[in-house]
Coordinates of C-alpha atoms (C1' of nucleotides) in Angstrom, one line a residue:
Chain B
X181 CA 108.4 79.5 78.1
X182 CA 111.5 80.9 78.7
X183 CA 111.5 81.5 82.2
X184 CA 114.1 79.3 83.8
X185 CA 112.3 78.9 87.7
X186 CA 108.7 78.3 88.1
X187 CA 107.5 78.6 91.1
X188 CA 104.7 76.9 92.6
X189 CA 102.7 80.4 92.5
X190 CA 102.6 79.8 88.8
X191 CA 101.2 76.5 88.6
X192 CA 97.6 77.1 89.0
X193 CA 97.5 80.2 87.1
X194 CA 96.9 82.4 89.9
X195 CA 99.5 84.6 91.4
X196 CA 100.6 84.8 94.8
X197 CA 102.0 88.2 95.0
X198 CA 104.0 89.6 98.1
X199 CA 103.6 93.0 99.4
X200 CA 107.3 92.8 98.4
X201 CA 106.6 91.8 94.9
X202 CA 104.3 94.6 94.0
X203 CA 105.9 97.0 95.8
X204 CA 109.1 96.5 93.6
X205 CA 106.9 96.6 91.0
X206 CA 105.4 100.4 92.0
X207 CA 109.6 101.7 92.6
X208 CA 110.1 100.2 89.0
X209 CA 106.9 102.4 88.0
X210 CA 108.9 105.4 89.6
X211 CA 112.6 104.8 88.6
X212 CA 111.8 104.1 84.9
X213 CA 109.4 106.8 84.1
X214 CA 112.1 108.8 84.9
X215 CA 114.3 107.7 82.4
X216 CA 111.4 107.6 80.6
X217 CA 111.1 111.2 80.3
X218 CA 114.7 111.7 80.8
X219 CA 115.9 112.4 77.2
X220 CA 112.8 114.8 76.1
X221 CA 113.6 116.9 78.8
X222 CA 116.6 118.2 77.7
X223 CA 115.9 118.9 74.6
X224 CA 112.7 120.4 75.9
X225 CA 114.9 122.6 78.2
X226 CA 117.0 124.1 75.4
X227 CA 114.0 125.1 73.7
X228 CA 112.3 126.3 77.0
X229 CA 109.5 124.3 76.4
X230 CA 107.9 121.5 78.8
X231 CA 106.3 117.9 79.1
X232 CA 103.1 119.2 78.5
X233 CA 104.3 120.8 74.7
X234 CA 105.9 117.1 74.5
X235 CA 102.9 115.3 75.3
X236 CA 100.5 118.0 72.7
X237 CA 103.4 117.5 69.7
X238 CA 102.6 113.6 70.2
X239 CA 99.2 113.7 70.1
X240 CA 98.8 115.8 67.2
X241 CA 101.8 114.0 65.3
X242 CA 99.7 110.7 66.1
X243 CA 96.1 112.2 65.0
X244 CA 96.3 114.9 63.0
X245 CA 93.6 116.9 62.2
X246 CA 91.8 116.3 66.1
X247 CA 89.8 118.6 67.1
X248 CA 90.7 120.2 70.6
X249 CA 88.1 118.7 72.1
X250 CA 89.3 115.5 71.3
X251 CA 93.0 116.2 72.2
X252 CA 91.5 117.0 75.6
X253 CA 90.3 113.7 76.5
X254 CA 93.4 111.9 75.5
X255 CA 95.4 114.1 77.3
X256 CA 93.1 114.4 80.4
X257 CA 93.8 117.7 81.4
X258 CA 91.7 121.2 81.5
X259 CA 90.9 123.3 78.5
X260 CA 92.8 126.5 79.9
X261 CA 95.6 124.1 80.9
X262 CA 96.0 122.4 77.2
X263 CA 95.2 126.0 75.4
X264 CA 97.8 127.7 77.2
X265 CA 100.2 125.5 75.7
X266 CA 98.8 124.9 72.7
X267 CA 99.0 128.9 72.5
X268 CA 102.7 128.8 72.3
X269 CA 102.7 126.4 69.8
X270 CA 100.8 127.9 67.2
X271 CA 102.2 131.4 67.9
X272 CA 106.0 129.6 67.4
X273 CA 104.6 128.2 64.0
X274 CA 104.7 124.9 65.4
X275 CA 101.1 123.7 65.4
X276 CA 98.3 124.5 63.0
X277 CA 94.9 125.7 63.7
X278 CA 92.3 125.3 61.3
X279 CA 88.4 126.1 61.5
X280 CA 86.7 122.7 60.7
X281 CA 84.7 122.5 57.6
X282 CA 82.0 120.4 58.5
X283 CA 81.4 121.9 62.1
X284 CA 83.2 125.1 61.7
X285 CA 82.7 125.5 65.3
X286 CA 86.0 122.9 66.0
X287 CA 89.6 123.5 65.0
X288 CA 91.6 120.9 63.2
X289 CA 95.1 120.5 64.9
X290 CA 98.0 119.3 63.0
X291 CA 101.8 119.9 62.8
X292 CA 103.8 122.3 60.7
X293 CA 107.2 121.2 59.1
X294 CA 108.9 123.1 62.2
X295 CA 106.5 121.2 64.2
X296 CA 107.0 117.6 62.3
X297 CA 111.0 118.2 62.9
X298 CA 110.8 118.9 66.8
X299 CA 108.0 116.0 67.6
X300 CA 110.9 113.7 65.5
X301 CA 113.7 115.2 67.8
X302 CA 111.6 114.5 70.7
X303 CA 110.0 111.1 69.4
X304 CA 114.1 110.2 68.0
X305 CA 115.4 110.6 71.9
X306 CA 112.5 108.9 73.8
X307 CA 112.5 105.8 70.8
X308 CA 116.5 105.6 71.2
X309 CA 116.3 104.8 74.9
X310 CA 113.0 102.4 74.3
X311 CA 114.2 100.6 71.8
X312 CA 117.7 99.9 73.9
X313 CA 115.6 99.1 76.7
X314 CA 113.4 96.2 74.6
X315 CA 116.6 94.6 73.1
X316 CA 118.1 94.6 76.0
X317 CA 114.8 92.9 77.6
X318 CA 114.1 90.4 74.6
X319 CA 110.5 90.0 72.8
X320 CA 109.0 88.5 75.2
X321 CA 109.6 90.5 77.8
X322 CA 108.0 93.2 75.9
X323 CA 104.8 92.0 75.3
X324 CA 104.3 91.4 79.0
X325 CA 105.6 95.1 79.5
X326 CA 102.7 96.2 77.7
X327 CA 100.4 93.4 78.8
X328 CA 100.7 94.8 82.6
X329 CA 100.7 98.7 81.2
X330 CA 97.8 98.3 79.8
X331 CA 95.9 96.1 82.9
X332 CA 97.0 99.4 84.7
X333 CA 95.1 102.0 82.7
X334 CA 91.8 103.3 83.8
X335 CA 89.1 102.2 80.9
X336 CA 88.8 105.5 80.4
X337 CA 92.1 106.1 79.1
X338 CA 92.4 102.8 77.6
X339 CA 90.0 103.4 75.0
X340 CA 92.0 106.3 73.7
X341 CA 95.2 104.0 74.2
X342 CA 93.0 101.4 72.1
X343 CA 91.6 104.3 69.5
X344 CA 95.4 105.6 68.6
X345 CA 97.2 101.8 68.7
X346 CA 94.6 99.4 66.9
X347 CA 93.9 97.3 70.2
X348 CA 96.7 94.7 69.2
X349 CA 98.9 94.1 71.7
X350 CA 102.6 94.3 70.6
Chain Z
X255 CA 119.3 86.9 76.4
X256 CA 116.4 84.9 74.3
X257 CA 116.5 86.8 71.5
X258 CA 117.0 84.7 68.6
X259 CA 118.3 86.4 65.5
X260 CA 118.7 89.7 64.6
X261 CA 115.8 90.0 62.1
X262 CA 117.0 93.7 60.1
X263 CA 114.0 94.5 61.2
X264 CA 113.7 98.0 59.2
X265 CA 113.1 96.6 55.9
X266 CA 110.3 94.8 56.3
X267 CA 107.0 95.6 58.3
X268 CA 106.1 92.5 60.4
X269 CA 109.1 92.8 63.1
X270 CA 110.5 93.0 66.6
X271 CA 111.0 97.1 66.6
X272 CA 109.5 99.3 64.6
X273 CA 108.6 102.7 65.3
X274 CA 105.4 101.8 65.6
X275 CA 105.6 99.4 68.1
X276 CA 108.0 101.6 69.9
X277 CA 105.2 105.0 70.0
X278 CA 103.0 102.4 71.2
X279 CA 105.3 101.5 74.2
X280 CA 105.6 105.1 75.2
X281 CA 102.2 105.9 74.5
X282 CA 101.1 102.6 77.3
X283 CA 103.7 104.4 79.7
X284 CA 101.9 107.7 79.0
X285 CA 98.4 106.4 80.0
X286 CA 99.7 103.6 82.5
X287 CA 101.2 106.5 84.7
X288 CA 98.3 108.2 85.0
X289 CA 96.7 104.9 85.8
X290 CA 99.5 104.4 88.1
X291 CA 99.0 107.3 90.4
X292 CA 95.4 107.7 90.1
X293 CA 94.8 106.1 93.5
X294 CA 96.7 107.7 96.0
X295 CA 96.4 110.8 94.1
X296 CA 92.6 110.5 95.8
X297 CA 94.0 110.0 98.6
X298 CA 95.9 112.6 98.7
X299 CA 94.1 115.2 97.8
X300 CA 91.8 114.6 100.8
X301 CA 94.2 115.5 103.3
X302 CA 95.9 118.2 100.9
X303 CA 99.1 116.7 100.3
X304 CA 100.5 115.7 96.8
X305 CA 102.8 113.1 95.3
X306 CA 105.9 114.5 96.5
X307 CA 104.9 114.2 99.9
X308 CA 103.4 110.2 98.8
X309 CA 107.0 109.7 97.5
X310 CA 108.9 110.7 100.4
X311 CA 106.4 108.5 103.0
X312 CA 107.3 105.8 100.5
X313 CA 110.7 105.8 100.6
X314 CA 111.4 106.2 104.3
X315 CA 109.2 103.9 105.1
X316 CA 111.6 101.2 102.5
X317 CA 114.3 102.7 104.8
X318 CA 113.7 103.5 107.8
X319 CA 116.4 105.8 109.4
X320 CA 117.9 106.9 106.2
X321 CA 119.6 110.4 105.7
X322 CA 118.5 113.3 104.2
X323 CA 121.2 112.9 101.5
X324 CA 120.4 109.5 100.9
X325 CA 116.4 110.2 100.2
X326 CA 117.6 113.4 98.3
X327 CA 119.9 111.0 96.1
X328 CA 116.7 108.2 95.7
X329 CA 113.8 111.3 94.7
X330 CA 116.5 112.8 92.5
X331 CA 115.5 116.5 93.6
X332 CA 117.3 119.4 95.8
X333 CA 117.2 119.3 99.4
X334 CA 114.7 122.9 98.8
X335 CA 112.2 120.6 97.4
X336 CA 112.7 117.6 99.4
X337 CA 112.8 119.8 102.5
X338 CA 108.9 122.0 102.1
X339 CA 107.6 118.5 102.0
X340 CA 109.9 117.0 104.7
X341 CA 108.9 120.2 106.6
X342 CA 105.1 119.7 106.4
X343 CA 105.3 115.9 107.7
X344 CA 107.2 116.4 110.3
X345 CA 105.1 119.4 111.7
X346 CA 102.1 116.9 110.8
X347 CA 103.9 114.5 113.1
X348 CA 103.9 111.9 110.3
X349 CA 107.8 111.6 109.7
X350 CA 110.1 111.4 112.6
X351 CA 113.7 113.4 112.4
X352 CA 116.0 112.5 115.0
X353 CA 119.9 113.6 115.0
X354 CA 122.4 110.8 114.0
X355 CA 124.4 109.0 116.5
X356 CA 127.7 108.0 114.6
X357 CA 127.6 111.3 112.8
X358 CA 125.5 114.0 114.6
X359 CA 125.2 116.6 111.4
X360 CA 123.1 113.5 110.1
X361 CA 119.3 113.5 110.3
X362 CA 117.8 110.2 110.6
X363 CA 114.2 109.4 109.2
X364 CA 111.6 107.7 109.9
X365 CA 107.9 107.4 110.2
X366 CA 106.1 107.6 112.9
X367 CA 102.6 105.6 113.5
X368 CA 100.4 108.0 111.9
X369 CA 102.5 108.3 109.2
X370 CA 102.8 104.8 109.1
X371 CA 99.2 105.1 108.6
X372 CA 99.1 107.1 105.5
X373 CA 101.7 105.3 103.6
X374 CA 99.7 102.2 104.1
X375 CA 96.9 103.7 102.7
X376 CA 98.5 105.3 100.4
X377 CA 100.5 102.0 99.1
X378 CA 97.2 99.7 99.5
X379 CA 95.6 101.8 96.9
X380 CA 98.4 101.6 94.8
X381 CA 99.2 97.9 95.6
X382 CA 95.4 97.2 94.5
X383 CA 95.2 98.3 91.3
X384 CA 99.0 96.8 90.4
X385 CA 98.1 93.4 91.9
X386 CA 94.8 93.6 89.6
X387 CA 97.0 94.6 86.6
X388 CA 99.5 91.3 87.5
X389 CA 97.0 89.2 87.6
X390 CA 95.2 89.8 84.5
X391 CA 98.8 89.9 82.8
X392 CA 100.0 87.2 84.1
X393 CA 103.3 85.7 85.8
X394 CA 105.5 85.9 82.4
X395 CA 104.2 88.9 81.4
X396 CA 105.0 90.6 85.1
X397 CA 108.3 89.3 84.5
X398 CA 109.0 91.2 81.7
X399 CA 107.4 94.1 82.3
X400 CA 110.1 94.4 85.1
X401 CA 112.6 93.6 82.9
X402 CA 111.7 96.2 80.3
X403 CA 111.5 98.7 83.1
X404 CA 114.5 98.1 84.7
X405 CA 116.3 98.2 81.4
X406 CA 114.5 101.7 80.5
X407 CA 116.3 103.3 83.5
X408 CA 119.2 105.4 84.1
X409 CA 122.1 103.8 85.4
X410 CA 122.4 106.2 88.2
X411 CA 119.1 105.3 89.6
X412 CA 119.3 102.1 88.7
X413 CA 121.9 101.5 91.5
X414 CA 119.3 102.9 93.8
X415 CA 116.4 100.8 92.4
X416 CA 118.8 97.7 93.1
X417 CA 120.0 98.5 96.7
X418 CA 116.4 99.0 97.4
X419 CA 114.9 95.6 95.8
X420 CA 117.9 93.7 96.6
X421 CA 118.2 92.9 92.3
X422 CA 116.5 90.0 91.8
X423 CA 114.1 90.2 89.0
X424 CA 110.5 89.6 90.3
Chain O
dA233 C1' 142.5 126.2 112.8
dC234 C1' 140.3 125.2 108.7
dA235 C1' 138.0 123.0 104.9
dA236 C1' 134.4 120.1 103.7
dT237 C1' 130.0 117.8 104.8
dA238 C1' 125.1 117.6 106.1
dT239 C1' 121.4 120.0 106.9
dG240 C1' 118.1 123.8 107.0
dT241 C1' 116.1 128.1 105.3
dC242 C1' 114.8 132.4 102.6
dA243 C1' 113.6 134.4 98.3
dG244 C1' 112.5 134.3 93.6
dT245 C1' 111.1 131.9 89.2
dG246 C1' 108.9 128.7 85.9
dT247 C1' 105.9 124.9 84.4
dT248 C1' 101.8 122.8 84.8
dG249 C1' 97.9 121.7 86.8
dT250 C1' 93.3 123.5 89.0
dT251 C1' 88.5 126.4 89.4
dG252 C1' 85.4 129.9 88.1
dA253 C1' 83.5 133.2 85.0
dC254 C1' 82.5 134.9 80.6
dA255 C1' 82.3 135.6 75.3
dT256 C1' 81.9 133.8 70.7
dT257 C1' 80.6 130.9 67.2
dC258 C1' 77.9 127.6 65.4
dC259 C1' 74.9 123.3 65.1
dA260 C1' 70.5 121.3 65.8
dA261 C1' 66.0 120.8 67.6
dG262 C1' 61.6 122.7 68.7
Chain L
dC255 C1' 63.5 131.4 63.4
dT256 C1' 64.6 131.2 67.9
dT257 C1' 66.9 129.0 71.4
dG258 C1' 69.6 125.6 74.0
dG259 C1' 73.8 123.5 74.1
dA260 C1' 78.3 122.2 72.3
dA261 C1' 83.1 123.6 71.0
dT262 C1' 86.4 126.8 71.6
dG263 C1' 89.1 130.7 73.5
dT264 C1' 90.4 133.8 77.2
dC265 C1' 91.0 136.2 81.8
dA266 C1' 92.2 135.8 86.5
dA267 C1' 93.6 133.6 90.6
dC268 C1' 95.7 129.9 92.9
dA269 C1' 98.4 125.6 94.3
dA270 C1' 101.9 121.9 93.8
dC271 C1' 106.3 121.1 92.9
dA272 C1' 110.3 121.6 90.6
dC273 C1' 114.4 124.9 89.9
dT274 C1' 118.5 128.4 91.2
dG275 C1' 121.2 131.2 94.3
dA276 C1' 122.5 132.7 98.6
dC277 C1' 123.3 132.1 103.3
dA278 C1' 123.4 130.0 108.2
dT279 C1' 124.6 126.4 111.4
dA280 C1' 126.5 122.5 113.3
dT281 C1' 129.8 118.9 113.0
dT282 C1' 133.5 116.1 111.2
dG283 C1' 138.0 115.2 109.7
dT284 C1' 142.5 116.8 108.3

DNA sequence: ACAATATGTCAGTGTTGTTGACATTCCAAG
DNA sequence: CTTGGAATGTCAACAACACTGACATATTGT
C-alpha cells in the first residue's frame, strides 16, 4: 500500500526477480544474521559459553518441561552434540533435569532462576537490536520479514516454528 | 517512515512490539537460516568443502579482482581463516591469485572457470529456494523483509552490504 | 634508511558439529 | 513375562571453522 513505485513486475502478481534481486536478497541473509547474533555473543563470550548454550536456553525458556528428544528436533542437531552442552548447563545450575513421571524413561528440561536470568540477558540483547531494527523498518515491513522467513524454512522446521509461535503470522 | 502513532505498546497486549512478537522474529531467523543454507550446504559437502569456502566463491565472484584485505573486511574474519580456505581453492584451481599492478604487495582475486562453476551451482541452489520463498511472499512483503534486514545490521557491515548492492532497496 | 602495509604461514586452542559404538532404563506388545 | 524398541546418556574420534600469537617476506611511502 505503501510502496511508492510499482513496477510493472507487480502488476500481475507474479514476480520477475533478477539474478540481481535475489542475490541481494542472499548478502542481506548473510550481513544481518550477523548482527543478528552479534549481541549474544559477547555476553556469551564473558561467560565462555557459545551459540549452541544460546540456542538450548531459548528453547527450554520457550517450552519448558520438553523432553530431550523433543529439544532435539527443534534444534536439529545430534544427541551427543546437544548433550554435551546441555551437560554444562545442568552441572552450572543452569538447566534442570527431571525424570518424567508418566514415561520415566524422558527427562523434563526447564530453567533454573540462574538459568531464567541469563536466557533474559541473552533474550534482552538480541530483542534490543530486533526491536530497533522493526521501528526503524515500520509494521509493514515486518510482516513481510517474516512472510519471506518463513517461505524459506524447510517444512520440517516449520512445523516446530508453527508448534512454538501459534501459526499466526506477526 | 509509515508508522503512524506511537501506540505505548507495553500496556496493552494487541500491539506493534511485544516481546512476543519480537522471540517470534528471532526464532523465524533461527529456522530460516538453516533453511537458508541448506542447499548449498548439499552441495558442498559432496566435494568436501564448507560454507566458508561457499562464502568466499561468493564474494569474489560479486568482485572480481578484489584484495585480500577487502574480502577479509566483507567475511569479517582474520586473514588465518580466510587464508586455509583461500589456500585450498587456489590449489583446487577454483580462485585465481594474481599480484597487483598499481600496488604489487596486493593480491588480486578472482575466479577462475571452474570455480566459476561451483559458485553457480552453489548460488542456483540458493537462488531457488529464495526465489520460491519471494514468490509465495510476495512483492511487498520482499520489500520489507529487506528492509527489516538491512536495519538489523551493524553499521560497519552495512557499508559493505551497500557498496556491494549499490543501496537501493529491492 | 625506516616504518608501515599487505600478505602468507606455523602452531596451538576452543566451539560445535559429525559418526559409530555401547549401556541403561523403561514402555508396550506379543 | 519376555522381548523389541524407544529415550536417554556417554565414550571416542574426527572435521570445519573460528580465534590468538608469533614470525617472515615483499613492497610502498616518508
Amino acid at each position: 500500500m505503501a510502496q511508492g513505485q510499482n513496477r510493472s513486475e507487480h502488476t500481475h502478481g507474479l514476480l520477475f526477480l533478477t539474478d540481481e534481486q535475489l542475490r541481494k536478497g542472499i548478502e542481506a541473509m548473510f550481513f544481518a544474521y550477523r548482527g543478528f547474533t552479534a549481541d549474544p555473543d559477547r555476553i556469551l563470550a564473558e561467560k565462555s559459553y557459545g551459540r549452541a548454550h544460546h540456542r538450548a536456553l531459548h528453547f527450554i525458556q520457550r517450552s519448558p518441561g520438553t523432553t530431550v528428544n523433543n529439544l532435539l528436533a527443534t534444534l536439529g542437531v545430534t544427541k551427543q552434540s546437544l548433550n554435551r552442552v546441555l551437560r554444562t548447563l545442568i552441572e552450572d545450575g543452569l538447566v534442570l533435569n527431571e525424570v518424567g513421571t508418566k514415561d520415566k524413561r524422558q527427562r523434563h528440561l526447564s530453567l533454573t532462576d540462574a538459568g531464567r536470568e541469563l536466557e533474559q540477558a541473552l533474550s534482552n540483547a538480541q530483542r534490543d537490536r530486533m526491536r530497533s531494527a522493526y521501528r526503524q523498518a515500520g509494521a509493514e515491513a515486518v510482516h513481510g520479514f517474516c512472510t519471506v522467513l518463513e517461505a524459506m524454512m524447510d517444512p520440517e522446521l516449520k512445523k516446530h516454528y508453527d508448534q512454538l509461535t501459534g501459526g499466526e503470522t506477526v
